[in-house]
Coordinates of C-alpha atoms and ligand atoms in Angstrom, one line a residue:
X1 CA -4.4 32.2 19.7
X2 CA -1.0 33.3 17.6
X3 CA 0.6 32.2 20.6
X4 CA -1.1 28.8 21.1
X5 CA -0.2 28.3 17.7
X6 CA 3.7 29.0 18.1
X7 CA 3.5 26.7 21.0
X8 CA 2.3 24.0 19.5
X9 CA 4.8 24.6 16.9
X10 CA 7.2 24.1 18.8
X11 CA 6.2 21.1 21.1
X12 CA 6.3 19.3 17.5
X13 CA 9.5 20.3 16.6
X14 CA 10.6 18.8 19.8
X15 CA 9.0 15.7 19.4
X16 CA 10.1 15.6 16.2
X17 CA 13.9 16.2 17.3
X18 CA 13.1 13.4 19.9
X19 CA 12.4 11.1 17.3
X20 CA 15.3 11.8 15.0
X21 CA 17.8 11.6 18.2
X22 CA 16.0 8.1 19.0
X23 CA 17.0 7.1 15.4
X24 CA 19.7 8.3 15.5
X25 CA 20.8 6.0 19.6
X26 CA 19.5 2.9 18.1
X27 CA 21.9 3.4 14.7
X28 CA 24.4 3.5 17.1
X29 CA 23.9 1.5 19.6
X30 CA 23.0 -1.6 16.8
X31 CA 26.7 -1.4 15.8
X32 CA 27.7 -2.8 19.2
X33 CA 25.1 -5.2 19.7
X34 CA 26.8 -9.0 20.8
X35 CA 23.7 -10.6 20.5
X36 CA 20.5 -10.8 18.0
X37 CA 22.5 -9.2 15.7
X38 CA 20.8 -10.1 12.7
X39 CA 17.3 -8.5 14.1
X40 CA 19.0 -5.8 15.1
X41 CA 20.1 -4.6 11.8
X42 CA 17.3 -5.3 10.3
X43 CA 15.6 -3.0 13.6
X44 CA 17.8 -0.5 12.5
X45 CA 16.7 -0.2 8.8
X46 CA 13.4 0.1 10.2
X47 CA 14.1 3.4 11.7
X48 CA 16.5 4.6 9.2
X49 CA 13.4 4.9 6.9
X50 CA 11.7 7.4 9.8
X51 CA 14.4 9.1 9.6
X52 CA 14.1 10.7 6.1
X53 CA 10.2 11.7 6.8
X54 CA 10.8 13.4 10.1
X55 CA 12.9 15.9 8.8
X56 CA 9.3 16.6 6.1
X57 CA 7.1 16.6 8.6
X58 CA 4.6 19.8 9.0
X59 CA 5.3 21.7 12.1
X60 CA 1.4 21.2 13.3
X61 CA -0.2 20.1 16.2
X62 CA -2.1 16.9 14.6
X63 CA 1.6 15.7 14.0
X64 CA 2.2 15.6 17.9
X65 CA -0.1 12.4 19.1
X66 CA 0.9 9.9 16.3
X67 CA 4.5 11.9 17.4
X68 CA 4.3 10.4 21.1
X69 CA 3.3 6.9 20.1
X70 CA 6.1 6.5 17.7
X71 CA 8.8 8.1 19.8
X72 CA 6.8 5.7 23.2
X73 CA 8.1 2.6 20.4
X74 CA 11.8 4.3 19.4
X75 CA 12.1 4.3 23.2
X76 CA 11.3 0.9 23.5
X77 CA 13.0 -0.4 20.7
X78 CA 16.2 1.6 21.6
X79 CA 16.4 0.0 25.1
X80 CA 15.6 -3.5 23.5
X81 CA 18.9 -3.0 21.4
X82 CA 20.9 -1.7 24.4
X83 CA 20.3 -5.2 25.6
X84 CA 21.6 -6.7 23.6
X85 CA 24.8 -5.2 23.8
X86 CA 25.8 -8.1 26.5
X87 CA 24.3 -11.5 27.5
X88 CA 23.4 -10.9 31.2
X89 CA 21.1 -7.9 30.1
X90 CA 19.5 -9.7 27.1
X91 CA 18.5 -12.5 29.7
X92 CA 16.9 -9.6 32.1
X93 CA 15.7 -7.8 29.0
X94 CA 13.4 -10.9 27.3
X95 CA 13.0 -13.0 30.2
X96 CA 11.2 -16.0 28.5
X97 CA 9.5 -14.2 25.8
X98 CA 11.1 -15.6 22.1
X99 CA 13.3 -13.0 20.9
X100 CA 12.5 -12.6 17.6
X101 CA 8.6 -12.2 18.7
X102 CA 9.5 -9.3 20.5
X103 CA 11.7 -7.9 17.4
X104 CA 8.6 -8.8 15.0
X105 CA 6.5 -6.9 17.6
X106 CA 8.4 -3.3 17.5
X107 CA 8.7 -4.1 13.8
X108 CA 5.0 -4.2 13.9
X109 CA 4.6 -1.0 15.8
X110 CA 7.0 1.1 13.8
X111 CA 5.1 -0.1 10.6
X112 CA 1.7 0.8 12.1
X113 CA 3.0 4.4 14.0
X114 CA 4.2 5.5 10.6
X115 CA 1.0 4.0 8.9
X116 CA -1.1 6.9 11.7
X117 CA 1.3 9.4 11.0
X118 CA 0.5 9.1 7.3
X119 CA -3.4 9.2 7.9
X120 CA -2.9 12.7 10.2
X121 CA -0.3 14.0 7.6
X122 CA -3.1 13.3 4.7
X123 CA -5.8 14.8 6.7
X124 CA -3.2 18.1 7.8
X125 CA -2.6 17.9 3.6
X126 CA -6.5 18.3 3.0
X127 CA -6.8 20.8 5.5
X128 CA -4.5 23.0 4.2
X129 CA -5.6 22.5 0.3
X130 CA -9.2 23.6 1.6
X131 CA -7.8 26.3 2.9
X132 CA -5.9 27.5 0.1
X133 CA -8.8 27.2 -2.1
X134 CA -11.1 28.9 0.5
X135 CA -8.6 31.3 1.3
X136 CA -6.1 31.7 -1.5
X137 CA -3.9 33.6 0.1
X138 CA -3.6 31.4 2.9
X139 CA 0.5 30.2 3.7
X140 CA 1.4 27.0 4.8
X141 CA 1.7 24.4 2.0
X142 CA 2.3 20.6 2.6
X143 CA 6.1 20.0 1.9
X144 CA 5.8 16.1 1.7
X145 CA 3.8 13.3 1.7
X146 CA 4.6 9.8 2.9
X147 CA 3.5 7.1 0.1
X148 CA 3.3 3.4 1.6
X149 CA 4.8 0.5 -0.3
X150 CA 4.9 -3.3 0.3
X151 CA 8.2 -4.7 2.0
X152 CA 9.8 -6.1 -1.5
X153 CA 9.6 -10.1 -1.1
X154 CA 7.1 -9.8 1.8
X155 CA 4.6 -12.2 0.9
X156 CA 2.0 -11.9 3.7
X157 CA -1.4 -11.4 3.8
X158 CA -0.8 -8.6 6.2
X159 CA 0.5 -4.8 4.9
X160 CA 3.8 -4.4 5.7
X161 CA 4.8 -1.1 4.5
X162 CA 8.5 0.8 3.9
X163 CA 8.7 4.7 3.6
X164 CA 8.7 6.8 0.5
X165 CA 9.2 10.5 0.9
X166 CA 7.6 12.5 -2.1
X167 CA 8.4 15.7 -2.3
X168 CA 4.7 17.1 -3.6
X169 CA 1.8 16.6 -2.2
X170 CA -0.7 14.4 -3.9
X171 CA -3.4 16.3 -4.5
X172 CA -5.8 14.4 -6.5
X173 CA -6.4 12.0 -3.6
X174 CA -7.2 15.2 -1.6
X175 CA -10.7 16.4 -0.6
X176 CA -12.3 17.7 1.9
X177 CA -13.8 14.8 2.7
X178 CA -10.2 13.1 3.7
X179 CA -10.7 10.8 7.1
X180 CA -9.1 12.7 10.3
X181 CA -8.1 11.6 13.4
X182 CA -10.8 11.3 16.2
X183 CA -9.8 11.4 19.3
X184 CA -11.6 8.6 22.3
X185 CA -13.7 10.8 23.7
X186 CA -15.1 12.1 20.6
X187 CA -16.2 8.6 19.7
X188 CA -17.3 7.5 23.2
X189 CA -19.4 10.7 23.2
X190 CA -20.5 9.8 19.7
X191 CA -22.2 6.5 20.4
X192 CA -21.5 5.5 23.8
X193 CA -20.6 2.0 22.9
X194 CA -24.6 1.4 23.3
X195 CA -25.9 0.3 19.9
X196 CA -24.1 -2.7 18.0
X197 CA -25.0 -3.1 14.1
X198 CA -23.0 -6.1 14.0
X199 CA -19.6 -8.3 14.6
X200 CA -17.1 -8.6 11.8
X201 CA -14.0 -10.8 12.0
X202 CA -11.6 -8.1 13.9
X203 CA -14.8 -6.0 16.3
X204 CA -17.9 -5.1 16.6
X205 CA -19.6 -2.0 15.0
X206 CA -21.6 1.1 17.1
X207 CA -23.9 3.0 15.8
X208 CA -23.1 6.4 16.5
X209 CA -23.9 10.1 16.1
X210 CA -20.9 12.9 16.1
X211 CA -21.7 15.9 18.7
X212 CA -19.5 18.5 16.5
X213 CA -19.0 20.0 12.9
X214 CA -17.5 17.2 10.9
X215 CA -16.9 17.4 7.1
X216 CA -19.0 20.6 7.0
X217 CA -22.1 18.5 8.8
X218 CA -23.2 18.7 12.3
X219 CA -24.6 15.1 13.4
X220 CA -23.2 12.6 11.4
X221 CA -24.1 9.3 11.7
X222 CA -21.6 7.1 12.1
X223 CA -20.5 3.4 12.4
X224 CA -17.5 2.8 14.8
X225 CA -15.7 -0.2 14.4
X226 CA -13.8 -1.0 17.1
X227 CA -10.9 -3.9 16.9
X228 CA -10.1 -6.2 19.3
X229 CA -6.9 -7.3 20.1
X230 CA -7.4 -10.9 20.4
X231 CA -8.9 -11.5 17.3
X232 CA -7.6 -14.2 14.8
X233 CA -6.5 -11.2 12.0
X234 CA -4.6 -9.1 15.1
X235 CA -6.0 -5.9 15.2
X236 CA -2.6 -4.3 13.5
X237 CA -3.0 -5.8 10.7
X238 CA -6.6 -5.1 10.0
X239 CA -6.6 -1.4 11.2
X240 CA -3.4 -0.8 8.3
X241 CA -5.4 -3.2 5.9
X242 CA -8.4 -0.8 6.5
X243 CA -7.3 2.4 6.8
X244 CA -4.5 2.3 4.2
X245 CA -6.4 0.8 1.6
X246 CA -9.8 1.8 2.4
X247 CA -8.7 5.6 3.1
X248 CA -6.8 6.1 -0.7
X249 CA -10.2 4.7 -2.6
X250 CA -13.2 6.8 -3.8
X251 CA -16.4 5.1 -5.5
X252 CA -20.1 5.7 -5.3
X253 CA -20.7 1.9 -4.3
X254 CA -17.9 1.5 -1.8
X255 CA -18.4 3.2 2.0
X256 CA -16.5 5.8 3.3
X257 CA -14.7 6.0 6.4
X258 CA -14.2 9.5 7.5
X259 CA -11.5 8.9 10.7
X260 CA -10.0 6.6 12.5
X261 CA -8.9 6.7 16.7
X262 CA -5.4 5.4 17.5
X263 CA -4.6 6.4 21.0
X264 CA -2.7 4.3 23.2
X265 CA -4.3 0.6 22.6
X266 CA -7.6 1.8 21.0
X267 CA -7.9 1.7 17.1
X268 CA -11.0 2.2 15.8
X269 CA -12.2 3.2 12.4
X270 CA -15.0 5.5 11.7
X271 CA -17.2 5.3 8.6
X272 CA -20.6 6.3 7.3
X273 CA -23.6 4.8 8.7
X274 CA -25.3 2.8 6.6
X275 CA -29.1 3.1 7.4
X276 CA -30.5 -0.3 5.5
X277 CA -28.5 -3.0 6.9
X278 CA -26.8 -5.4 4.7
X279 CA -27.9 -7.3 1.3
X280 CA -27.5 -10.7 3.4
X281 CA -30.3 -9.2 5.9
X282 CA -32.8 -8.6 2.7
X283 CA -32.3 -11.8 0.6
X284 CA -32.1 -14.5 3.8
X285 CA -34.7 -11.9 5.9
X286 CA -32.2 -12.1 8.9
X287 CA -32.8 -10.1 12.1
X288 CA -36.4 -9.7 11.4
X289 CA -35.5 -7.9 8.6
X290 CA -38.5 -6.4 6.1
X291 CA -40.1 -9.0 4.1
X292 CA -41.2 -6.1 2.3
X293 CA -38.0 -4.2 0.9
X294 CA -37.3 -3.3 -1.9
X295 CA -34.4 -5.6 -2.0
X296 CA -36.6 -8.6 -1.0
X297 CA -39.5 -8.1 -3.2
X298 CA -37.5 -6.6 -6.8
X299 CA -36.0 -8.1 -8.9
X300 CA -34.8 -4.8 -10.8
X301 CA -33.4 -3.7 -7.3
X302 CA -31.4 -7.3 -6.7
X303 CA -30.1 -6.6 -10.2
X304 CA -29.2 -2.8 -9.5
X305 CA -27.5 -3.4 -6.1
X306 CA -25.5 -6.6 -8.0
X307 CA -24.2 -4.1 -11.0
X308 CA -23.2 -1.2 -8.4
X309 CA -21.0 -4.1 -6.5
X310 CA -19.7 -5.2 -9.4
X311 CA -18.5 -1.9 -10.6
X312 CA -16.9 -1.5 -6.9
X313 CA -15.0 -4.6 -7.8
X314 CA -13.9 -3.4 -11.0
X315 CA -13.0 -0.1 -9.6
X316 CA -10.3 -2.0 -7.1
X317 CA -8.9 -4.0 -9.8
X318 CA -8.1 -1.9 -12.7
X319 CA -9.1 1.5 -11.4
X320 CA -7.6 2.3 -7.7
X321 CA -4.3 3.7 -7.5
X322 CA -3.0 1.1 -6.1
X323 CA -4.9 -2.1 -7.6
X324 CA -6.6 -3.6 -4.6
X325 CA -7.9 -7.1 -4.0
X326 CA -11.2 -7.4 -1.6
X327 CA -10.7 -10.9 0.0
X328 CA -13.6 -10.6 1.6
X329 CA -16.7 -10.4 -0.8
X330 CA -19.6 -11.6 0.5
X331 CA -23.6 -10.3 1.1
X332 CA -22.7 -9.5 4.4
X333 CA -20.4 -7.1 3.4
X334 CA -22.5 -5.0 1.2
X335 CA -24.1 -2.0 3.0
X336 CA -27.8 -0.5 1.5
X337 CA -27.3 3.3 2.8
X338 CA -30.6 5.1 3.1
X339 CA -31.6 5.2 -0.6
X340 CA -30.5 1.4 -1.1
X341 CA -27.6 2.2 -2.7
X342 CA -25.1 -0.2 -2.1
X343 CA -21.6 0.4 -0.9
X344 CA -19.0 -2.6 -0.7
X345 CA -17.5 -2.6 2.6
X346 CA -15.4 -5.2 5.1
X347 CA -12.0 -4.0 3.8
X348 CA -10.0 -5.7 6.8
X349 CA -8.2 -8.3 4.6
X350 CA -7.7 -6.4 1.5
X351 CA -4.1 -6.1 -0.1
X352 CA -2.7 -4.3 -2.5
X353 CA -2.1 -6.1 -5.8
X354 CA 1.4 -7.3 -6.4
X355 CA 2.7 -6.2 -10.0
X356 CA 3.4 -9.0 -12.6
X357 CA 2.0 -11.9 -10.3
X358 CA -1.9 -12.0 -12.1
X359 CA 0.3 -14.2 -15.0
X360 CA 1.6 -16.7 -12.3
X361 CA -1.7 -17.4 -10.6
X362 CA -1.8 -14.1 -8.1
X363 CA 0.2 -13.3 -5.2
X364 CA 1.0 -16.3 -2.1
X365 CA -0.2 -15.2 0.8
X366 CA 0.5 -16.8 4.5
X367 CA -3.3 -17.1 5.3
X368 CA -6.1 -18.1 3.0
X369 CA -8.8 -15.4 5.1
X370 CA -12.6 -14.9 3.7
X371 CA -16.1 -15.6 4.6
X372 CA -16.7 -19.7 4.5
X373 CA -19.3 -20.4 1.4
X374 CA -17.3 -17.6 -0.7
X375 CA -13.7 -18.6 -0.5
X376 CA -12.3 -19.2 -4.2
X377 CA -11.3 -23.4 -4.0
X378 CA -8.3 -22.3 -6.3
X379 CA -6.8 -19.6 -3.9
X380 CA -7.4 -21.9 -0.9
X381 CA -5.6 -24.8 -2.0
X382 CA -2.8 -23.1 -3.5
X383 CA -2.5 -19.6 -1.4
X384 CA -2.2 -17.5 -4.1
X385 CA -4.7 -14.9 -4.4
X386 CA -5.5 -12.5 -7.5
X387 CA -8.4 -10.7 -9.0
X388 CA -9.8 -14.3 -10.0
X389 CA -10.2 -14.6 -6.7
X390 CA -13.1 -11.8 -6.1
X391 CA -14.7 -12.9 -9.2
X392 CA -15.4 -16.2 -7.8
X393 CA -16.5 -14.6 -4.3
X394 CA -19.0 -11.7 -6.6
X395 CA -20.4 -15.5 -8.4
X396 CA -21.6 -16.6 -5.3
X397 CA -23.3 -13.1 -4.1
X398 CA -24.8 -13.7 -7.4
X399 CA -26.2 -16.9 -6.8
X400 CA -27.5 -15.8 -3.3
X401 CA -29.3 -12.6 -5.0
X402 CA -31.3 -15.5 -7.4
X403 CA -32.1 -17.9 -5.0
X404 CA -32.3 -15.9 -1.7
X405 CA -30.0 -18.7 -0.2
X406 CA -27.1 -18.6 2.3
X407 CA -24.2 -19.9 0.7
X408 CA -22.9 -23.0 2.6
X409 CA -26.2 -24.3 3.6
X410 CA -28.4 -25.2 1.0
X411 CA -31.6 -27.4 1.4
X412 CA -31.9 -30.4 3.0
X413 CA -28.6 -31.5 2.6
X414 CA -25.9 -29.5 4.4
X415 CA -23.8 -28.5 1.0
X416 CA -22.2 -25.3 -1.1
X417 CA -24.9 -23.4 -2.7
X418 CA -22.8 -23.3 -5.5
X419 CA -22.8 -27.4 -6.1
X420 CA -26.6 -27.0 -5.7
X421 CA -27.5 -24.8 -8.1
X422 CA -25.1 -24.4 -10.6
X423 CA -26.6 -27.9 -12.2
X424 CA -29.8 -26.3 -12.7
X425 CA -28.3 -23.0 -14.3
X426 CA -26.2 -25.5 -16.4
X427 CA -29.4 -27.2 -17.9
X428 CA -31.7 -24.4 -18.0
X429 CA -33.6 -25.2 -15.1
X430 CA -32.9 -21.5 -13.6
X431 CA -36.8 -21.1 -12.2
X432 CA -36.5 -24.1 -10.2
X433 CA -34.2 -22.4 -7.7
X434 CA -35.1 -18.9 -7.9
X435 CA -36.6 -17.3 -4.7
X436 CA -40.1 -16.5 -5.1
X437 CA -40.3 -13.5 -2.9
X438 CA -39.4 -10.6 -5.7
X439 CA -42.3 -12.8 -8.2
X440 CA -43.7 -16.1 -7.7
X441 CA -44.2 -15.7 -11.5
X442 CA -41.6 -14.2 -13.2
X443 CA -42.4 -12.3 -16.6
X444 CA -40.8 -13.5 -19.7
X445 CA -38.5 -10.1 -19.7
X446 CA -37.4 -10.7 -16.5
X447 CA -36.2 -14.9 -16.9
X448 CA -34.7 -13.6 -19.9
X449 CA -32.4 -11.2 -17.8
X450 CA -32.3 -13.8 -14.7
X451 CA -31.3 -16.2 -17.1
X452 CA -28.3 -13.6 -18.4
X453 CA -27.3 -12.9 -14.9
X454 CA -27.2 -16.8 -13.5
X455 CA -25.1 -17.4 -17.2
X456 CA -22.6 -14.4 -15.8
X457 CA -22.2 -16.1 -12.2
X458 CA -21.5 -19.7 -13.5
X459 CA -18.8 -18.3 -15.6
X460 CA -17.7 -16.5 -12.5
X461 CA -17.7 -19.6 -10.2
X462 CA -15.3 -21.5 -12.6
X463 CA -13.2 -24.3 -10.5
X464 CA -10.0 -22.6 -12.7
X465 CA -9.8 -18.9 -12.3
X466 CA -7.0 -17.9 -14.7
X467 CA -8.6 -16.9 -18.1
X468 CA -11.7 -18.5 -17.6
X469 CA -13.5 -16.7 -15.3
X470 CA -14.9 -13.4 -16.3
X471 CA -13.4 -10.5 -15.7
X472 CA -15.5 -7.8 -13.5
X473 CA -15.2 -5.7 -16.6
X474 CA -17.4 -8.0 -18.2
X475 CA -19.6 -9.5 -15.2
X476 CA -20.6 -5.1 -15.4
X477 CA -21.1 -5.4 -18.9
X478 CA -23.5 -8.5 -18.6
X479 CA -25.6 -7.0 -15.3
X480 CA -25.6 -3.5 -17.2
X481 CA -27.4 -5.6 -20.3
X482 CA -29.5 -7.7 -17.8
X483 CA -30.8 -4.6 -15.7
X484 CA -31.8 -3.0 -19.1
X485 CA -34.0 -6.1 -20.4
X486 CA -36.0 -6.0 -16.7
X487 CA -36.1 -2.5 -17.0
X488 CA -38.3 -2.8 -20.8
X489 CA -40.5 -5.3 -18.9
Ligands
ATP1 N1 -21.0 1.6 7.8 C1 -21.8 0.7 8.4 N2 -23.1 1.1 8.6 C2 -24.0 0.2 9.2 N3 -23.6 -1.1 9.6 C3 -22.4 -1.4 9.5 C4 -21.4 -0.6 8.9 N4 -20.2 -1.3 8.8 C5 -20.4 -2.5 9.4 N5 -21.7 -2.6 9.8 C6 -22.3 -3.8 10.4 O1 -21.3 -4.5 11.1 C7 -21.1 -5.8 10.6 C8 -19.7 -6.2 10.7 O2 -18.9 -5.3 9.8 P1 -17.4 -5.6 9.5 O3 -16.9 -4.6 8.5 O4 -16.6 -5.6 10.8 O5 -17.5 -7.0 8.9 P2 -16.5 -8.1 8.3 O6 -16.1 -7.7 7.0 O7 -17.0 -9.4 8.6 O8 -15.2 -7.9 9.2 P3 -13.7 -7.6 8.9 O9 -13.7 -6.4 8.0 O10 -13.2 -7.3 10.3 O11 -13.2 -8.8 8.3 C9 -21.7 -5.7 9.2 O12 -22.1 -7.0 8.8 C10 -22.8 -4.8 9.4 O13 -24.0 -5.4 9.9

């Protein structure tokens, strides 16, 4: 066992040595590059930043997979830049590919290599702070974590990320729940790709059942999302979105994911199964979905799950470390877990909030992503997305939760729920579009706190969001205040 251990010691110091001699090649080799210089320099500040965190690195065998990817893309972005040392061998090199595609490409790779090798390196960190409080006399500390922070100037939707070596470990984000890395087989024995829960915008979700000890359970259920490459978001993107953001955030009312899979093409994220479905299924009875839950027929349950969202919201935009904004709130991206708690989920086109930008309208972003019915008018016409943003996505969950309507079709007439019943909130003709099936006749208590609750939506769904929306800090307040007055029915 001792000896297993040494050896895998030092297969990662190897690997790691591997990677800093890459680094080190493609330094050189930029210098003489003829051709694409430009992308070539900017290559090699890519790698320069690996540079500094190899040296951190633990010596441990969960290093040495994400190790082999990322040396598999030094290799290939070393011989790219040996290419371009002279014309003839560029030509042979790209063939009829664009070259700066294929520069954007390893960029890409780099970016999302280090982005795995941070995920094992926090799961190696928790391992090793359970230990030490298990066993305190347990050696082996973490010397470093790597802390991700946006490209300065990038102004993409997508997470582009530079290195930051810190030289103690963070260890308030550690627990021992941290997500680890999973490897194919353990997921393909898990759910055996058999039972889909549903399709998001980047793959499709398994249900799933781990066949080991994980997180101090044996059988977990699980939901595996796997990504596919040829979706619009590209699967890069939306694996870093999720697993960055998604891994770094801990709230009662926003899911879990507990690993993630990233070998060779596969990436696929792992997170707690959510047993009810989602609030979409219960308010538009989707799927064959139970007339009679608890979500259907309550309106103290439609008010509960709306106040546990909202606190999720408010949780990712003053109290995350970093701010986060969603981008993606909708009803079909609220998970009921067994006890109908809801959990906010659907983190694939989240980004971390931009400091100083709220003032100037948010942050621009190359692609105006979303659910159709939820998108903010104000973000899609100008590109700029901030915390306004959510709010106006949360009003229209709201308005779904009090009429039991989908958002974009509405009645007879194909139209935005929002343009159909906000005129009725407006002049107090709330019971003429609320759904019937939590009380065909609602008590005096409860209009009273349906009446608060469609108030709090219109002011979220204002056309400008900039100080005249709510903010969640409020829309919590309000649903806090609105849950109590059902609640003394
Ligand atoms: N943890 C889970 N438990 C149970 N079902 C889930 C879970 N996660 C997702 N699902 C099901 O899979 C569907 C798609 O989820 P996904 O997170 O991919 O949605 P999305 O937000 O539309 O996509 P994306 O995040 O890629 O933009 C959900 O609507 C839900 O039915």
């Amino acid at each position: 066992m001792a000896l297993a251990v040494v050896g895998d010691a030092a297969a990662v110091t190897q690997l790691i040595g591997q990677a800093i001699g890459l680094v080190a090649m493609i330094i050189r080799a930029v210098k003489t590059a003829h051709q694409n210089r430009l992308e070539c320099q900017h290559l090699a500040c890519s790698v320069s930043t690996v540079d500094g965190v190899l040296s951190n690195l633990p010596r441990d065998q969960e290093m040495a997979p994400p190790l082999k990817v990322l040396n598999n893309t030094l290799e290939e972005a070393h011989r790219m830049v040996i290419a371009c040392q002279n014309r003839g061998a560029v030509s042979q090199f790209f063939g009829s590919r664009r070259h700066a595609d294929c520069f954007n490409q390893v960029n890409n790779r780099i970016t999302s290599d280090i982005v795995i090798l941070n995920l094992s390196l926090n799961s190696y960190m928790a391992r090793q702070h359970f230990n030490q409080v298990l066993h305190p006399n347990h050696i082996g500390t973490p010397t470093a974590t790597i802390a991700m922070a946006p490209w300065p100037g990038f102004s993409s939707g997508s997470l582009q990320t530079q290195l930051v070596v810190v030289s103690q470990p963070q260890v308030s984000s550690i627990s021992s729940d941290n997500p680890r890395a999973l490897t194919w087989s353990e997921i393909a024995a898990a759910t055996s790709f058999a039972v889909e829960l549903g399709r998001g915008n980047s793959g499709r979700v398994y249900k799933g059942r781990l066949q080991f000890q994980f997180h101090f359970h044996h059988g977990t259920e699980v939901a595996v999302k796997v990504l596919e490459k040829h979706r619009r978001q590209g699967m890069e993107d939306a694996f870093m979105a999720e697993s960055n953001i998604l891994s770094g955030l801990r709230h009662d009312h926003i899911v879990r994911v507990l690993g993630w899979c990233a070998e060779q093409e596969y990436r696929m994220l792992v997170y707690e199964h959510m047993g009810n479905g989602t609030f979409r299924d219960h308010l538009q009875h989707l799927g064959g979905g139970p007339s009679s839950s608890p979500v259907t027929t309550s309106w103290e349950k439609r008010v509960e799950v709306l106040l546990g969202v909202a606190r999720a919201i408010h949780y990712l935009h003053r109290g995350a470390d970093p701010l986060v904004i969603h981008r993606n709130v909708s009803s079909s991206n609220i998970l009921l877990d067994a006890n109908w708690t809801p959990r906010l989920s659907g983190f694939g086109s989240a980004v971390f909030q931009a400091a100083g930008v709220e003032e100037h309208g948010g942050q621009l972003v190359e692609e105006v992503v979303g659910t159709p019915g939820y998108i903010d008018p104000e973000y899609s016409g100008t590109h700029r997305v901030s915390t306004a943003s959510d709010v106006y996505s949360f009003g229209v969950v709201v308005l779904e939760a009090l009429t039991g309507r989908p958002p974009d079709i509405y009645g007879v007439t194909l139209g935005l729920l929002v343009d159909s019943v906000l005129p009725s909130v407006h002049n107090g003709k709330l019971r003429d579009v609320l759904d019937g099936h939590p009380a065909l006749q609602p008590t005096s208590r409860q209009l009273e706190a349906l009446d608060l609750v469609a108030y709090t939506a219109s002011r979220c769904l204002c056309p400008r969001g900039q100080n005249r929306r709510l903010a969640m800090s409020d829309v919590v307040a309000n649903l806090h205040r609105a849950l109590q007055i059902i609640r003394s029915n």
